[in-house]
XYZ file of C-alpha atoms in Angstrom:
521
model
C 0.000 0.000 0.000
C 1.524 3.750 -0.787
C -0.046 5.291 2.361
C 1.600 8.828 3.081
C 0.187 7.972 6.840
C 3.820 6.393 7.730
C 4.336 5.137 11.105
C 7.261 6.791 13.357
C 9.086 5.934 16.637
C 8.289 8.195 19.355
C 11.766 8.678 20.057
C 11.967 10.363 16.539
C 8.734 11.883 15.670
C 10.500 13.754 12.902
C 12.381 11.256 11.512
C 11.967 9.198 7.896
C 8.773 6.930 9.638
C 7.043 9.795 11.039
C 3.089 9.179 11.020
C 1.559 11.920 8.965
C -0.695 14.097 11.548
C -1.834 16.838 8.750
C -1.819 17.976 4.892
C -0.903 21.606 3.858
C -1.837 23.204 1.178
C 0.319 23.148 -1.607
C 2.528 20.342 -0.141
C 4.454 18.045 -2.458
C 3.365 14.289 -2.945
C 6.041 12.120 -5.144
C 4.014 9.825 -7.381
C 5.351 7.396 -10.040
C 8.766 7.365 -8.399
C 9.696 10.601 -10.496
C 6.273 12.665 -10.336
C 5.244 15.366 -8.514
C 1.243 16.357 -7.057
C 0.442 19.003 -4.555
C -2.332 18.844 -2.130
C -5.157 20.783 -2.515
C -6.541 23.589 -0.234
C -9.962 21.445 0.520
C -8.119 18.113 1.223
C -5.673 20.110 3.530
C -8.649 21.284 5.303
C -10.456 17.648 5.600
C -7.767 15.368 6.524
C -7.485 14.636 9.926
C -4.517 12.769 12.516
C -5.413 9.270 12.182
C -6.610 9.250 8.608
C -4.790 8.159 5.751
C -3.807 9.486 2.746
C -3.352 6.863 -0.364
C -1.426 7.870 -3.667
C -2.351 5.962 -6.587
C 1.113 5.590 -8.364
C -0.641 5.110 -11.511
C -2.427 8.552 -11.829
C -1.179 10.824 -9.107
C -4.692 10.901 -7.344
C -4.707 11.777 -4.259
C -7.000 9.656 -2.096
C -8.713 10.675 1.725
C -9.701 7.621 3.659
C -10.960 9.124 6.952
C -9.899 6.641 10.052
C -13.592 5.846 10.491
C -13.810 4.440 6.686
C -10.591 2.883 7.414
C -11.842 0.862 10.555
C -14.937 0.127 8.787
C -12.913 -1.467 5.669
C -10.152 -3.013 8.341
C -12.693 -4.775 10.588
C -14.653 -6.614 8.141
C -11.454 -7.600 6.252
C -10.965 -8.604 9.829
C -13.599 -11.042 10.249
C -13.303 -12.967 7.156
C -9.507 -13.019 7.719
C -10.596 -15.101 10.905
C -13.245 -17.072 8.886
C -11.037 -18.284 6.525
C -8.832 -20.037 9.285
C -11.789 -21.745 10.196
C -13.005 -22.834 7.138
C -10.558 -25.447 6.477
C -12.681 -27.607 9.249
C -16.071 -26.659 7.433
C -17.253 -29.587 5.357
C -17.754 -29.670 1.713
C -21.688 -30.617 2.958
C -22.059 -27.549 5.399
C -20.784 -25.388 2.208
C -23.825 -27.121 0.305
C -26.142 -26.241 3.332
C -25.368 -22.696 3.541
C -25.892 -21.996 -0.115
C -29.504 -24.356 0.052
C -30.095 -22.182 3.048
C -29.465 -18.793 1.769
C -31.268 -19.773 -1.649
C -34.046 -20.780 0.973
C -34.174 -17.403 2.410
C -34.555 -15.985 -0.579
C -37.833 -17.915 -1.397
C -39.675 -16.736 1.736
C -42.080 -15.098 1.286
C -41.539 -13.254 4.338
C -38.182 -12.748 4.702
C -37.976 -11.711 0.622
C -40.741 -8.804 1.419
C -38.487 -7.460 3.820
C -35.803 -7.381 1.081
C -38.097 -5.709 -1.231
C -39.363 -3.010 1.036
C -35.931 -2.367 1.909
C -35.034 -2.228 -1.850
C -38.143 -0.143 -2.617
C -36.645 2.546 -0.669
C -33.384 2.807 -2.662
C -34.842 3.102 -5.917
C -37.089 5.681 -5.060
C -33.987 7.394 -2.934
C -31.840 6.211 -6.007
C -34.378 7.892 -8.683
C -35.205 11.460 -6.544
C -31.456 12.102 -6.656
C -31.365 11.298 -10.671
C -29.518 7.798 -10.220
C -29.926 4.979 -12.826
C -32.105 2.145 -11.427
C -32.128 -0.022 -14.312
C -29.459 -2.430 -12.266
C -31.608 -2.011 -8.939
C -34.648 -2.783 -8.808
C -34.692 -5.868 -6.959
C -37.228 -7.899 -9.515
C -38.846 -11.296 -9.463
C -36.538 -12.455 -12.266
C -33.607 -11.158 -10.036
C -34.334 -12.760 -7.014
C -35.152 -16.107 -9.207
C -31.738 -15.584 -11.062
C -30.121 -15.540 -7.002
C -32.102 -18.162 -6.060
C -30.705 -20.414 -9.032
C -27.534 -19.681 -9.080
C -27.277 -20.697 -5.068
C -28.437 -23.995 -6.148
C -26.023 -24.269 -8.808
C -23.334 -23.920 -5.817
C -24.764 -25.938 -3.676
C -25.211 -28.510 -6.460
C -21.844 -27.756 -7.578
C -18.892 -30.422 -7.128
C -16.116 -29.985 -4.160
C -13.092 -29.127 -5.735
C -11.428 -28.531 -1.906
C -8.392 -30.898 -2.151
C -9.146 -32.481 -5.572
C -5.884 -34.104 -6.954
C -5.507 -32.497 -10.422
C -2.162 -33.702 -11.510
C 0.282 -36.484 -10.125
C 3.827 -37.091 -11.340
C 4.921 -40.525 -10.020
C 8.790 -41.128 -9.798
C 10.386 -44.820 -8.299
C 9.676 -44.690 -4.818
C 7.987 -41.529 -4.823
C 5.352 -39.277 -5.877
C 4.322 -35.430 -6.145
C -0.124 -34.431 -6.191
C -0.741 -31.151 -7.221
C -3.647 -30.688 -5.101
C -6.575 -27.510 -5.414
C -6.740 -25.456 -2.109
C -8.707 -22.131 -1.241
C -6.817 -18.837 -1.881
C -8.239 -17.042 0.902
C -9.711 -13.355 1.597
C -11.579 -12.273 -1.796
C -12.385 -8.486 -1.836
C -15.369 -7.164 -3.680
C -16.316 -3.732 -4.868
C -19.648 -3.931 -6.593
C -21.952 -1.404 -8.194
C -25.398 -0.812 -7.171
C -26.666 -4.382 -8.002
C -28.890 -6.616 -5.323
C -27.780 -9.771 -6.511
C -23.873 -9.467 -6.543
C -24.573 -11.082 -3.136
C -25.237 -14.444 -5.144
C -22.393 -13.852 -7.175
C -19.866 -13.218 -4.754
C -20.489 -15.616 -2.165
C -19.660 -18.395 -5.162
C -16.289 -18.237 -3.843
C -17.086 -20.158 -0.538
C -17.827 -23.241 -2.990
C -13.696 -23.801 -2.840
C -13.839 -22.828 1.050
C -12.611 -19.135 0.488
C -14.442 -16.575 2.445
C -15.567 -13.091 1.433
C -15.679 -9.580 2.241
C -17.416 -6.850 -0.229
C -18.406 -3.553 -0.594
C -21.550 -2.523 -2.553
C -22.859 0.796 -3.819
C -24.545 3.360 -2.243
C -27.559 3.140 -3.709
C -28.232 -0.531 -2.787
C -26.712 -0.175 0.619
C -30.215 -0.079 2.434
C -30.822 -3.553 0.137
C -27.557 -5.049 0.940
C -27.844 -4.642 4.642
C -31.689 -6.255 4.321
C -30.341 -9.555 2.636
C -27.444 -9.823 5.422
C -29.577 -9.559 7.936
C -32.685 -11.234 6.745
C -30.718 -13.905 4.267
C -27.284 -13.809 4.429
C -26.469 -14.589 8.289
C -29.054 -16.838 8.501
C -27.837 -18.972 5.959
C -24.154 -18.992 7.585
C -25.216 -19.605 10.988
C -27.804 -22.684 10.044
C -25.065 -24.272 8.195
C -22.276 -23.780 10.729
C -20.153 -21.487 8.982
C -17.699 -19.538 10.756
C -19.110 -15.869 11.246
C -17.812 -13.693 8.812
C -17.385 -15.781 6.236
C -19.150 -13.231 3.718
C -19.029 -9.842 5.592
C -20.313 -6.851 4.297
C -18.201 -3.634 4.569
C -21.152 -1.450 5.743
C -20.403 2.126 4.581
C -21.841 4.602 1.985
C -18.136 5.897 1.977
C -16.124 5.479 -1.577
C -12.939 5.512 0.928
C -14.113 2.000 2.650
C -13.480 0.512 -0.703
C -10.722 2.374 -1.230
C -9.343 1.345 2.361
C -10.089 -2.628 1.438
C -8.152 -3.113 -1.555
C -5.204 -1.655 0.449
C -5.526 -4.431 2.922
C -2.780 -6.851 2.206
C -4.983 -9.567 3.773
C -6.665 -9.598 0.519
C -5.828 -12.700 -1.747
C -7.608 -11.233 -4.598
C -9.751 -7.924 -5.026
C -12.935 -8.118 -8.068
C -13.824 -4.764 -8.756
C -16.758 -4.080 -10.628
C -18.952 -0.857 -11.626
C -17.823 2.351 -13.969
C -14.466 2.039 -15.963
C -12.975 5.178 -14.227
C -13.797 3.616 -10.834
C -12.711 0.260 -11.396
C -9.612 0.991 -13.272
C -8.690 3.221 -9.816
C -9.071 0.368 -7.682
C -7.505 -2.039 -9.677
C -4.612 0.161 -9.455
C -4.504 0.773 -5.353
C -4.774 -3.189 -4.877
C -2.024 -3.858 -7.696
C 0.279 -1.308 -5.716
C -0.826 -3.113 -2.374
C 0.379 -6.460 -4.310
C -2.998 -7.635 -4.550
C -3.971 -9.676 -7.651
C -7.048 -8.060 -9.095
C -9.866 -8.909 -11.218
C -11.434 -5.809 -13.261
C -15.193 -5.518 -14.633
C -14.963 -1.835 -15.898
C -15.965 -0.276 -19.088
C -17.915 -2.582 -21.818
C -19.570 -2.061 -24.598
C -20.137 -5.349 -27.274
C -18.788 -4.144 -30.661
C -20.630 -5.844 -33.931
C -19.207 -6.252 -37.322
C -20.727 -6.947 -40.812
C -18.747 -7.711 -43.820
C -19.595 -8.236 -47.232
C -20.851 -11.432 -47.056
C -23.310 -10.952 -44.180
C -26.661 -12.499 -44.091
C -29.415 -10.025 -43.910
C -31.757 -11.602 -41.668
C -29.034 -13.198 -39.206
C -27.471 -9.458 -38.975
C -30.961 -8.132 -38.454
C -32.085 -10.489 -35.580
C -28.197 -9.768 -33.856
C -28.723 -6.017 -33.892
C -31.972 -6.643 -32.470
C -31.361 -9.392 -29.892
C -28.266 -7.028 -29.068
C -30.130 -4.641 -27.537
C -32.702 -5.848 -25.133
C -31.191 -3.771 -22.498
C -28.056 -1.929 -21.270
C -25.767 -3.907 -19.439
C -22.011 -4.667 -20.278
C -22.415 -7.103 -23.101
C -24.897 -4.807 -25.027
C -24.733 -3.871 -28.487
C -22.728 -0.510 -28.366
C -20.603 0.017 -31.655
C -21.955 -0.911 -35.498
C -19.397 -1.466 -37.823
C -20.483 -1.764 -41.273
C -18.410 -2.586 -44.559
C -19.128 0.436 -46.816
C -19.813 -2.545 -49.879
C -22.864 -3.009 -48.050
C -23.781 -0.168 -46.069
C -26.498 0.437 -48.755
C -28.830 -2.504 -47.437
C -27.917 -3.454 -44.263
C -27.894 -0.029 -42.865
C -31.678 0.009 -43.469
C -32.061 -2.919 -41.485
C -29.418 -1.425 -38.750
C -31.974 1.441 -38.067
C -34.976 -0.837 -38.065
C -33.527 -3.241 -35.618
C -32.669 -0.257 -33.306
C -36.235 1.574 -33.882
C -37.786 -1.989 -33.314
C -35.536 -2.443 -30.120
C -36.658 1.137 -28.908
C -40.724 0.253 -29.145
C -39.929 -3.319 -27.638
C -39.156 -1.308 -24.433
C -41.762 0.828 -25.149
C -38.990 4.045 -25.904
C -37.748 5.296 -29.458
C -34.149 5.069 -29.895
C -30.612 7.168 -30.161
C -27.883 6.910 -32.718
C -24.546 8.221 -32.926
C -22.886 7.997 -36.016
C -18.972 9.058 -36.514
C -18.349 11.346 -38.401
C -17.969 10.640 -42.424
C -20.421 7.883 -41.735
C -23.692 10.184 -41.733
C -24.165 9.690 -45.832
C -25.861 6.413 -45.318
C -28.045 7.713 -42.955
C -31.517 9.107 -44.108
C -32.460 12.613 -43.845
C -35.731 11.854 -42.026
C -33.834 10.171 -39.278
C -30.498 13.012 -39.167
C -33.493 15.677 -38.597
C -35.429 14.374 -35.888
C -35.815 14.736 -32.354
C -36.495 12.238 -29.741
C -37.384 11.957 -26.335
C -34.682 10.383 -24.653
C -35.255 8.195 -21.150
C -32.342 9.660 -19.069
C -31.763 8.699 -15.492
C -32.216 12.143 -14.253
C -35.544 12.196 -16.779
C -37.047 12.401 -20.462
C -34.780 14.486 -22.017
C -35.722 16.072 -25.754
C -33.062 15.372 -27.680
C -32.063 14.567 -31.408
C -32.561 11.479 -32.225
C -28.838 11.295 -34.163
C -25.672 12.718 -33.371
C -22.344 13.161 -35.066
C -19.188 11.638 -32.946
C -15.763 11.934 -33.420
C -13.645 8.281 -34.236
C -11.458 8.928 -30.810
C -14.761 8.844 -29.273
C -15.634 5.263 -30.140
C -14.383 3.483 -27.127
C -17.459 5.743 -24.816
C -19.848 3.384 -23.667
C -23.364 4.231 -23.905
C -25.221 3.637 -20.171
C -28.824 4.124 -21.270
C -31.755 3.178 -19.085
C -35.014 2.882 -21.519
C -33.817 4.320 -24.890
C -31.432 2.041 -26.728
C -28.258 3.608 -27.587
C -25.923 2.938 -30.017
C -22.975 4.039 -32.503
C -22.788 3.405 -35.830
C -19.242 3.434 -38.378
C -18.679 2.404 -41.967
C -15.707 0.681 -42.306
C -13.888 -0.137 -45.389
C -13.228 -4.332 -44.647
C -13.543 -6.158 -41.784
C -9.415 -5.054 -41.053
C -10.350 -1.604 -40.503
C -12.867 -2.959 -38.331
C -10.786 -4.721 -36.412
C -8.540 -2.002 -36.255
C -10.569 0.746 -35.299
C -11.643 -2.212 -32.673
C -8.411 -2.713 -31.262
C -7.575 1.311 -31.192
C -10.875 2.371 -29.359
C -12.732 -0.367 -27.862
C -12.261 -1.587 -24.426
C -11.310 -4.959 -25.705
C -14.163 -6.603 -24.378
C -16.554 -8.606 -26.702
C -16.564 -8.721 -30.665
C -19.234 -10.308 -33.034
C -18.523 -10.787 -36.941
C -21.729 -11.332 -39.264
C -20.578 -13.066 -42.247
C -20.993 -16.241 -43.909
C -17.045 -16.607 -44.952
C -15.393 -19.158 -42.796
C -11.991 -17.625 -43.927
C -13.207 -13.787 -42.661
C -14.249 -15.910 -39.027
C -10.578 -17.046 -38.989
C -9.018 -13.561 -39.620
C -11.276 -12.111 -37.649
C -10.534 -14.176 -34.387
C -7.268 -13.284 -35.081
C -6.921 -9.814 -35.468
C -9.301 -8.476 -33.237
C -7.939 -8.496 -29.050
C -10.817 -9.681 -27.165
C -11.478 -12.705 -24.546
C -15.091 -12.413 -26.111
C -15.864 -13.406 -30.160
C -18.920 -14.439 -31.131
C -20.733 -14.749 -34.734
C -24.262 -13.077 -33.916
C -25.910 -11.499 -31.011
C -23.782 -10.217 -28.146
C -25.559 -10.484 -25.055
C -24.554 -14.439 -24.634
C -21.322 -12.695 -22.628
C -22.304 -13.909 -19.302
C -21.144 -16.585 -16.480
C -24.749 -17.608 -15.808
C -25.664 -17.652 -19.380
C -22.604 -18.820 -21.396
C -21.373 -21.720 -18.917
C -24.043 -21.772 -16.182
C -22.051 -20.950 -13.809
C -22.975 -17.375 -11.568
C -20.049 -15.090 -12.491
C -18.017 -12.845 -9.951
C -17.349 -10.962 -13.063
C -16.274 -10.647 -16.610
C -13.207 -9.036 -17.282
C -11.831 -6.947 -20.885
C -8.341 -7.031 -22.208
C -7.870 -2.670 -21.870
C -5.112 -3.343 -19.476
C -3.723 -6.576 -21.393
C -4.464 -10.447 -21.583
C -5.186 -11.798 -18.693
C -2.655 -14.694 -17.293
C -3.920 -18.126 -17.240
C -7.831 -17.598 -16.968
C -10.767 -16.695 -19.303
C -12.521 -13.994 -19.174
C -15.342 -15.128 -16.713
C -14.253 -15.393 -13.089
C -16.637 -17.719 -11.280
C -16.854 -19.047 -8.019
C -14.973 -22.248 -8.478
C -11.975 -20.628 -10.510
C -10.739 -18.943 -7.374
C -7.746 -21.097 -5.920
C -4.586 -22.043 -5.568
C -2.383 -24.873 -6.266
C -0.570 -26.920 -3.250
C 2.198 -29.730 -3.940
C 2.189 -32.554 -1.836
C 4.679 -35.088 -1.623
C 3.986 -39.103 -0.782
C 7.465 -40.278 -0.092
C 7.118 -43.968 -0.243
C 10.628 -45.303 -0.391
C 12.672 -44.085 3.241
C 16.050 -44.049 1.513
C 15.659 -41.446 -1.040
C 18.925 -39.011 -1.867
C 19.938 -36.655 -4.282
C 23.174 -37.803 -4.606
C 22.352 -41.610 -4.461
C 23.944 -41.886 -1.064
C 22.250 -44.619 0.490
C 21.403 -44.774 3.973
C 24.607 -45.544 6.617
């Protein structure tokens, strides 16, 4: 962790380990091991003796974690610290029982109208302040989609100690053996049933500590309380074992991906956001897991079925979440046809929600669009409110890469491209690198295609199949793009049952083993 709050001795309060009591104005802050920031006038003015001040090395941002925030984060990184100790003495059945249990919960009627009330009153707190509640409303098919992916879990095989390889030598042997990897951190955006998702990880005996967003704060605390606990305490799980950092504060999340107790830290919400706390864990030497910007990208070349590319566009854009349709590419050879049925796909996916819709087209691309569409207005569902708006709007190419977070109104951006290489290009340049579709009915331009574009996603039609649940029916702890590079030895999807470790055991069957052949005197 780079945490200007350094500790001193008392016998040198001045000296190179001197705890930092206060901030001036204007004072320097070395960053990037050759950078320079100065503190502002209002942090100067807010920091406190016993808070802490963390520099992200990557930006220069200068972060206040007030000590409350930080005893928040500390104590229930704390308790799941302690859980995990235990855990090794939980069964693989008990692990079973608590996710039947918690799934259980959910299902009552009783105990679920709690939930809801409690959920009620953050999406009316959410929507007064001009939040986006698309993500949390807590909805029959949510809670059904919790429910089922508990019971996948606790349906789920133990993996706890499962011998995966064994290399057998004369008198001996060596088991590479799965084990837990410990503490997983989680920031989450406003989302009721990341609690589902995250507790996944206990399936491989890890335990779990997270952090979800303000908005669904008043929710989370309803499920731990009427749900969660429950679950842990009828099965005999240690307490702790998913703890829930209870603050409103950005700086308790900020505060738990510093703790070096973490064995990994999932991140998932806005791109800014998540790339910033990707990069205080990686400083903290915390492997990370980043769900940040998305945005599905769709190409169609020249030999592109009408109807397929029609129904992808469509089934693209049922609503906004990461893996929805946000960037067109069309070849130019057939931008005369299939742009038609481009903008009738999006009008259609519009009335389907019962909204119109909102292109952006880059700029050079407008020619294919007609004038009846580059002259209207719309009424736009915003998450502050209808907003009158145009209904298209020019955007520059260095703008491709901004994902569109709509809430009723389907949103999209459309580019001619000369072949599917520019494509890919433009792709690879702008995109966050997350998931890639190609229309066409050329093997040959599937092959390219696969390999040019840099994405742990590629599909051949609709984009929304990007999910854990979905794709491999598995709940997902997240999905993760290739903006900061490939990721080392994993997929994309991060469930439950891919966090862990790998432990060698030896079984030493012949006494008289040596290196040098020595036998025993």
């Amino acid at each position: 962790m780079d945490d200007a709050a350094a500790r001193s001795s008392p016998k040198d309060p001045a000296g190179p380990s001197a705890r930092l009591e206060a901030l001036v104005p204007g004072m320097a802050i070395v960053w990037g091991g050759d950078r320079v920031t100065h503190v502002s006038a209002d942090l100067a003015e807010a920091f406190r003796a016993g808070d802490r001040l963390v520099v992200v090395q990557e930006t220069g941002d200068l972060l206040h974690v007030p000590a409350r925030e930080a005893a928040v984060a500390a104590a229930a990184v704390g308790r799941a610290h302690a859980a995990f100790a235990r855990m090794g003495r939980v069964s693989d059945a008990a692990i079973s029982a608590f996710f039947e249990a918690f799934a259980a919960n959910l299902e009552d009627e009783a105990r679920w109208g709690r939930i809801a009330r409690a959920n009620a009153a953050d999406v009316e707190s959410a929507r007064a302040r001009g939040r986006s509640t698309t993500r949390l409303a807590a909805s029959e098919a949510m809670r059904r989609d919790m429910i089922a992916g508990l019971r996948a879990w606790a349906a789920a095989p133990a993996a706890r100690g499962q011998v995966i390889e064994t290399v057998r030598h004369e008198g001996w042997r060596v088991e590479q053996t799965l084990a837990p990897l410990g503490v997983v951190g989680f920031v989450f955006e406003g989302r009721p049933n990341v609690f589902a998702d995250a507790t996944g990880v206990l399936r491989t005996g890890n335990t779990v500590v997270f952090r979800i967003g303000s908005d669904a704060l008043g929710t989370a605390r309803a499920i731990v309380e009427h749900a969660l606990d429950p679950a842990l305490a009828a099965a005999g799980l240690p307490e702790g074992a998913a703890a829930l950092v209870d603050s409103a504060s950005h700086a308790a999340g900020w505060s738990m991906f510093c703790d070096a107790r973490l064995s990994l830290a999932v991140a998932r919400g806005s791109g800014p956001a998540v790339a910033q706390l990707g990069a205080i864990a990686r400083q903290a030497g915390i492997a990370v897991s980043l769900h940040g910007t998305g945005g599905a990208w769709m190409m169609a070349d020249a030999t592109a079925d009408a109807e397929r590319f029609h129904a992808a566009v469509f089934h693209s854009l049922d609503r906004k979440v990461c893996n929805t349709l946000n960037v067109c590419c069309i070849v130019r050879e057939r931008a005369h046809d299939l742009t038609p049925l481009f903008l009738k796909a999006l009008r259609q996916a519009g009335e389907r929600r019962g909204h119109g819709a909102k292109l952006h087209v880059v700029e050079g691309s407008q020619g294919v669009v007609p004038q009846d569409w580059l002259q209207a207005r719309t009424l736009v569902a915003r998450a502050e409110g209808p907003r009158d708006e145009p209904l298209v709007e020019l955007l520059a190419e260095a703008d491709l890469g901004r994902e569109w977070e709509w809430e009723e109104t389907p949103e999209v951006t459309l580019v001619i491209v000369d072949d599917i290489d520019h494509a890919a290009a433009l792709f690879n340049r702008h995109s966050p690198r997350f998931t890639a579709s190609l229309i066409s009915q050329d093997p040959d331009a599937h092959r390219r295609f696969y390999e040019a574009v840099d994405a742990p996603f590629v599909g051949d039609g609709f984009t929304r199949w990007v999910d854990g649940q979905y794709a491999l029916k598995k709940p997902e702890l997240g999905l993760s793009n290739w903006e900061h590079g490939r990721l080392f030895a994993r997929g994309g999807v991060l469930a439950g049952d891919g966090v862990f470790t790998v432990r060698s055991r030896v079984v030493q069957d012949d006494p008289h083993l040596d290196r040098g052949g020595v036998p025993t005197p």
